[in-house]
Tab-separated table of C-alpha atoms in Angstrom:
chain	number	residue	atom	x	y	z
A	6	ASP	CA	-0.023	0.188	-0.013
A	7	ASP	CA	0.926	3.648	-1.079
A	8	THR	CA	0.153	5.037	2.301
A	9	GLY	CA	1.730	8.853	2.190
A	10	VAL	CA	2.854	11.084	4.472
A	11	THR	CA	1.003	11.943	7.641
A	12	THR	CA	1.555	15.846	8.218
A	13	PHE	CA	0.911	17.784	11.426
A	14	VAL	CA	0.263	21.485	11.367
A	15	LEU	CA	-0.036	23.432	14.769
A	16	LYS	CA	-1.764	27.119	14.267
A	17	ARG	CA	-2.098	27.933	17.525
A	18	ALA	CA	-1.361	26.675	21.157
A	19	LEU	CA	-4.266	25.376	22.277
A	20	PRO	CA	-5.691	26.401	25.493
A	21	PHE	CA	-5.711	23.571	28.407
A	22	GLY	CA	-8.533	21.119	28.331
A	23	THR	CA	-10.123	18.237	26.751
A	24	TYR	CA	-10.249	17.895	22.743
A	25	ALA	CA	-11.964	15.261	20.473
A	26	VAL	CA	-9.555	14.340	17.782
A	27	VAL	CA	-10.290	12.474	14.551
A	28	VAL	CA	-7.134	10.548	13.164
A	29	ARG	CA	-7.102	9.558	9.886
A	30	SER	CA	-4.476	8.080	7.230
A	31	ARG	CA	-4.799	8.481	3.782
A	32	THR	CA	-3.532	6.899	0.767
A	33	ALA	CA	-1.430	9.361	-1.620
A	34	ASP	CA	-4.791	9.958	-3.839
A	35	GLY	CA	-6.526	10.623	-0.240
A	36	ALA	CA	-8.617	7.431	0.432
A	37	VAL	CA	-9.080	6.972	3.660
A	38	LEU	CA	-7.144	3.836	4.897
A	39	LYS	CA	-8.339	4.388	8.645
A	40	GLU	CA	-10.038	6.329	11.236
A	41	GLU	CA	-9.705	6.418	14.801
A	42	LYS	CA	-11.861	8.937	17.151
A	43	LEU	CA	-9.952	9.922	20.426
A	44	GLU	CA	-9.697	12.171	22.859
A	45	TYR	CA	-6.625	14.630	23.581
A	46	VAL	CA	-6.354	16.251	27.040
A	47	ARG	CA	-3.791	19.180	27.159
A	48	GLU	CA	-3.270	19.453	30.737
A	49	LYS	CA	-1.426	22.127	32.719
A	50	PRO	CA	2.285	21.271	33.755
A	51	ALA	CA	2.716	21.496	37.684
A	52	TRP	CA	5.542	23.863	36.739
A	53	LEU	CA	3.788	26.497	35.077
A	54	ASP	CA	2.814	29.596	36.450
A	55	ASN	CA	3.051	28.234	40.038
A	56	THR	CA	4.683	29.955	43.134
A	57	LEU	CA	7.021	27.283	44.263
A	58	GLY	CA	10.018	28.556	45.573
A	59	LYS	CA	8.710	31.648	46.437
A	60	ASP	CA	7.734	30.730	49.744
A	61	ARG	CA	9.074	32.611	52.323
A	62	THR	CA	9.959	29.612	54.511
A	63	VAL	CA	12.909	27.623	55.838
A	64	PRO	CA	12.452	24.157	54.751
A	65	LYS	CA	13.881	21.068	56.585
A	66	PRO	CA	16.650	20.246	57.050
A	67	TRP	CA	17.830	24.187	57.120
A	68	THR	CA	17.736	26.388	59.717
A	69	PRO	CA	16.572	29.984	60.170
A	70	ILE	CA	19.294	32.370	59.731
A	71	THR	CA	20.587	34.378	62.562
A	72	VAL	CA	22.759	37.853	62.677
A	73	GLU	CA	24.884	38.410	65.673
A	74	GLY	CA	26.910	41.889	64.618
A	75	ARG	CA	28.382	41.143	61.197
A	76	LYS	CA	28.279	37.255	61.308
A	77	MET	CA	25.812	35.314	59.413
A	78	LYS	CA	24.958	31.712	60.888
A	79	ILE	CA	23.157	28.975	58.863
A	80	ILE	CA	23.394	25.411	59.162
A	81	GLY	CA	26.908	24.249	58.977
A	82	ARG	CA	28.350	27.829	57.802
A	83	GLU	CA	29.092	31.006	59.445
A	84	ILE	CA	29.495	34.171	57.493
A	85	GLU	CA	31.695	37.002	58.785
A	86	LEU	CA	31.290	40.139	56.631
A	87	GLY	CA	33.972	42.499	56.363
A	88	PRO	CA	33.899	46.476	56.347
A	89	ASN	CA	33.364	46.389	52.662
A	90	GLY	CA	30.366	44.137	52.712
A	91	LEU	CA	32.071	40.799	51.181
A	92	PRO	CA	32.921	37.790	53.379
A	93	ALA	CA	35.870	38.469	55.266
A	94	LYS	CA	35.653	34.984	56.482
A	95	ILE	CA	33.846	31.736	55.760
A	96	GLU	CA	33.478	28.992	57.978
A	97	THR	CA	31.897	25.732	56.771
A	98	LEU	CA	31.740	22.895	59.150
A	99	LYS	CA	34.236	24.444	61.257
A	100	LYS	CA	36.448	24.814	58.585
A	101	SER	CA	38.164	28.363	57.240
A	102	VAL	CA	37.565	28.418	53.428
A	103	LEU	CA	39.295	31.925	53.316
A	104	ALA	CA	42.792	32.692	53.979
A	105	ALA	CA	41.832	36.725	54.044
A	106	PRO	CA	38.896	39.133	53.283
A	107	VAL	CA	37.549	39.341	49.936
A	108	ALA	CA	38.566	42.096	48.312
A	109	VAL	CA	37.615	44.960	45.739
A	110	ARG	CA	40.275	46.561	43.369
A	111	ALA	CA	40.750	49.363	40.722
A	112	GLY	CA	43.870	49.033	39.632
A	113	ASN	CA	45.972	49.087	42.833
A	114	VAL	CA	43.655	50.888	44.567
A	115	GLU	CA	41.422	48.654	47.272
A	116	LEU	CA	38.175	49.930	47.853
A	117	THR	CA	37.318	50.136	51.216
A	118	GLY	CA	34.073	50.616	52.983
A	119	GLN	CA	32.738	51.790	56.247
A	120	GLY	CA	30.477	48.887	57.532
A	121	PRO	CA	27.643	46.970	56.308
A	122	THR	CA	24.017	48.101	57.317
A	123	PHE	CA	21.343	44.956	57.457
A	124	ASN	CA	17.899	46.188	55.820
A	125	GLU	CA	16.659	42.968	56.188
A	126	THR	CA	17.060	39.901	58.565
A	127	ALA	CA	14.428	37.544	58.509
A	128	PRO	CA	14.629	33.913	59.133
A	129	ASP	CA	15.199	32.804	55.545
A	130	ARG	CA	16.915	35.634	54.148
A	131	VAL	CA	18.679	38.739	54.921
A	132	ALA	CA	19.888	41.704	53.081
A	133	TRP	CA	22.724	44.563	53.881
A	134	LYS	CA	24.273	47.501	51.713
A	135	THR	CA	27.105	49.720	52.293
A	136	ALA	CA	29.228	52.411	50.312
A	137	LEU	CA	32.709	51.868	48.873
A	138	THR	CA	35.137	54.239	48.020
A	139	GLY	CA	38.566	54.349	46.534
A	140	GLY	CA	40.768	55.378	43.617
A	141	GLY	CA	38.711	58.176	42.349
A	142	LEU	CA	35.684	56.043	42.931
A	143	THR	CA	32.339	55.372	45.018
A	144	ALA	CA	29.951	52.367	44.751
A	145	ASP	CA	26.905	51.294	46.406
A	146	LEU	CA	27.394	47.617	47.167
A	147	ASP	CA	23.852	45.599	47.797
A	148	ALA	CA	23.639	42.254	48.747
A	149	TRP	CA	21.535	39.441	50.333
A	150	MET	CA	21.840	35.689	51.573
A	151	GLU	CA	19.277	32.937	51.722
A	152	PHE	CA	18.968	30.338	54.003
A	153	ASP	CA	21.071	27.695	52.436
A	154	GLY	CA	24.008	30.145	51.607
A	155	LEU	CA	23.434	31.786	48.532
A	156	LEU	CA	24.944	35.095	48.718
A	157	TYR	CA	24.068	37.816	46.064
A	158	TYR	CA	25.780	40.948	45.030
A	159	THR	CA	25.218	43.899	42.990
A	160	ILE	CA	27.836	46.769	43.190
A	161	THR	CA	27.102	49.937	41.201
A	162	LEU	CA	30.181	52.329	40.323
A	163	LYS	CA	30.193	55.938	40.411
A	164	THR	CA	33.091	58.505	40.484
A	165	ALA	CA	33.495	60.170	43.922
A	166	GLY	CA	33.941	63.893	42.486
A	167	GLY	CA	31.738	64.225	39.458
A	168	GLY	CA	32.868	63.986	35.685
A	169	GLU	CA	34.683	60.428	34.538
A	170	VAL	CA	37.043	58.128	35.765
A	171	THR	CA	39.036	55.907	33.369
A	172	LEU	CA	39.635	52.622	34.882
A	173	ASP	CA	41.392	49.529	32.960
A	174	ASP	CA	40.580	46.758	35.178
A	175	LEU	CA	38.739	46.178	38.237
A	176	ASP	CA	38.659	43.059	40.031
A	177	ILE	CA	37.546	40.988	42.905
A	178	ASP	CA	39.344	38.665	44.817
A	179	PHE	CA	38.482	35.433	46.879
A	180	PRO	CA	41.458	34.115	48.719
A	181	MET	CA	41.291	30.566	49.389
A	182	SER	CA	42.590	28.719	52.054
A	183	PRO	CA	45.152	25.927	50.283
A	184	ALA	CA	43.653	22.981	52.450
A	185	ALA	CA	40.208	24.088	51.295
A	186	ALA	CA	41.148	24.486	47.539
A	187	THR	CA	42.392	21.480	46.148
A	188	GLN	CA	40.079	20.734	43.267
A	189	LEU	CA	38.637	22.471	40.420
A	190	LEU	CA	35.388	21.994	38.602
A	191	ALA	CA	34.095	24.473	35.900
A	192	ASN	CA	31.518	24.096	33.234
A	193	GLY	CA	31.438	26.542	30.345
A	194	GLY	CA	27.427	25.656	29.404
A	195	GLY	CA	26.407	26.633	25.962
A	196	ALA	CA	24.652	24.236	23.805
A	197	ASP	CA	26.802	20.906	24.775
A	198	PHE	CA	26.930	21.582	28.302
A	199	ARG	CA	27.253	18.346	29.283
A	200	ASN	CA	30.318	17.738	27.987
A	201	SER	CA	31.307	21.390	28.412
A	202	TRP	CA	33.533	20.280	31.938
A	203	ILE	CA	36.796	20.062	33.700
A	204	ALA	CA	37.277	18.417	36.611
A	205	LYS	CA	40.842	17.821	38.093
A	206	PRO	CA	42.963	18.801	40.960
A	207	LEU	CA	44.242	22.663	41.369
A	208	PRO	CA	47.230	22.933	39.496
A	209	ALA	CA	50.597	23.602	41.038
A	210	GLY	CA	52.718	26.584	40.534
A	211	ASP	CA	53.005	30.073	41.293
A	212	GLY	CA	50.766	33.004	39.687
A	213	SER	CA	48.014	32.507	37.491
A	214	VAL	CA	47.508	28.174	37.108
A	215	TRP	CA	44.175	28.482	35.839
A	216	ASN	CA	42.141	30.768	33.978
A	217	SER	CA	39.494	31.181	31.392
A	218	ILE	CA	41.031	32.081	28.192
A	219	GLU	CA	44.152	29.567	27.869
A	220	LYS	CA	43.377	26.710	30.661
A	221	PRO	CA	40.130	25.313	29.376
A	222	TYR	CA	39.973	21.915	27.188
A	223	PRO	CA	40.319	22.611	23.419
A	224	SER	CA	36.977	21.056	23.383
A	225	PHE	CA	35.147	23.441	25.878
A	226	CYS	CA	31.931	24.872	25.047
A	227	ARG	CA	31.522	28.608	26.530
A	228	ALA	CA	28.123	30.095	26.742
A	229	PHE	CA	28.808	33.193	24.812
A	230	GLU	CA	31.224	32.911	21.289
A	231	VAL	CA	32.164	36.342	22.018
A	232	THR	CA	33.768	35.694	25.362
A	233	ASN	CA	35.890	33.862	27.279
A	234	PHE	CA	33.292	34.226	30.515
A	235	MET	CA	32.766	31.305	32.627
A	236	PRO	CA	29.276	30.900	34.193
A	237	ASN	CA	30.144	28.140	36.633
A	238	ILE	CA	33.629	27.860	38.594
A	239	TRP	CA	33.762	25.417	41.965
A	240	LEU	CA	36.962	25.515	44.049
A	241	GLY	CA	36.974	23.007	47.115
A	242	ASN	CA	38.171	19.745	48.597
A	243	ASP	CA	36.264	17.125	49.668
A	244	ASP	CA	34.270	18.734	52.495
A	245	VAL	CA	34.066	22.125	51.626
A	246	GLY	CA	34.505	25.119	48.687
A	247	LEU	CA	33.022	27.734	47.146
A	248	TYR	CA	31.006	27.975	44.048
A	249	PHE	CA	30.687	31.329	41.492
A	250	GLY	CA	27.743	31.113	39.176
A	251	ALA	CA	26.420	33.434	37.097
A	252	GLU	CA	23.301	33.403	34.606
A	253	ASN	CA	25.312	35.385	32.166
A	254	ASP	CA	28.445	37.760	31.541
A	255	LYS	CA	26.173	40.915	32.102
A	256	GLY	CA	28.380	43.379	34.100
A	257	TRP	CA	31.587	42.175	32.688
A	258	THR	CA	33.210	44.197	29.760
A	259	VAL	CA	33.384	42.156	26.707
A	260	ASP	CA	37.168	40.655	26.056
A	261	GLY	CA	39.959	42.470	27.207
A	262	PRO	CA	43.396	41.378	27.344
A	263	LYS	CA	42.469	39.658	30.563
A	264	PRO	CA	40.591	36.673	31.246
A	265	ALA	CA	37.126	36.931	32.759
A	266	GLN	CA	38.336	34.437	35.509
A	267	GLU	CA	41.595	32.977	36.728
A	268	ILE	CA	43.005	31.230	39.976
A	269	LEU	CA	46.370	32.211	41.350
A	270	ARG	CA	48.360	30.756	43.770
A	271	GLN	CA	49.904	34.060	46.059
A	272	GLY	CA	51.757	33.141	48.948
A	273	ALA	CA	49.665	30.094	51.116
A	274	ALA	CA	46.418	31.724	49.495
A	275	ALA	CA	44.862	30.193	46.060
A	276	VAL	CA	43.167	33.472	44.881
A	277	VAL	CA	40.052	32.930	42.814
A	278	ARG	CA	40.150	36.241	40.607
A	279	LEU	CA	37.277	37.800	38.594
A	280	ASN	CA	38.121	40.530	36.207
A	281	ILE	CA	35.017	42.242	35.625
A	282	ILE	CA	36.681	44.980	34.067
A	283	ARG	CA	39.397	44.180	31.696
A	284	GLU	CA	39.336	46.848	29.042
A	285	GLN	CA	39.791	50.758	29.126
A	286	THR	CA	36.002	51.670	30.515
A	287	LYS	CA	35.055	55.157	31.771
A	288	ILE	CA	32.935	55.264	34.488
A	289	GLU	CA	30.309	58.215	35.024
A	290	GLU	CA	29.120	59.939	37.981
A	291	ALA	CA	25.661	58.821	37.311
A	292	GLY	CA	26.793	55.322	38.059
């Protein structure tokens, strides 16, 4: 029999509900070979338009966040903020993760702060802000942390005295304890994200031992072809570590001579460096 080809054309998305459907198979000249009446149910997926995950609760086994001065405590972890509003100490499972406070630098000048001010201290979420200054710049830092330890930061740069300031680079350094930074995981995302990963011991050496330009494997699939930005990086050991993640490279400058991210061995620390600005950039008074 010459049954021809069955073609389905979707004109528009059907509303959720139940529909009577007639399925027919035909020969090449249009004669009906078989016909069957069916019922099609287009169900609304459980995930569509729901509010799961938006509840302001602390699900078990997590516990409510407690704040004592600049210290924030959650299950298994304690984070102490520095004057710049970034972590000065992180202790996980009673092990020190940081070797020194996290620092923001514009060129060789560190941006300093006067201490964070908490504007929310709920059981499931705390938020704080502070102002940073240095190198002719000011910056508004806004941050929050959830009960599971997720930290989210927004830093808005402005000039300190009006006009414009030209920056060649702006870095954020996370100096990690060498005992807590022995293994490296990274994933570049993209269309082949399942194969776009690195898992290996952190290389030995001095200075930069890994970066997002040279060190990924040749087959590494980055999320964006125009940048060497890595959306997922983890550095740690069998028990503790830090994960650095972002949905995209918004906020980073487009490819400059520096990698977007790199890991350096400096003295007793393994420093995760985020090169946020890596090409000449003008900062205006309005931010």
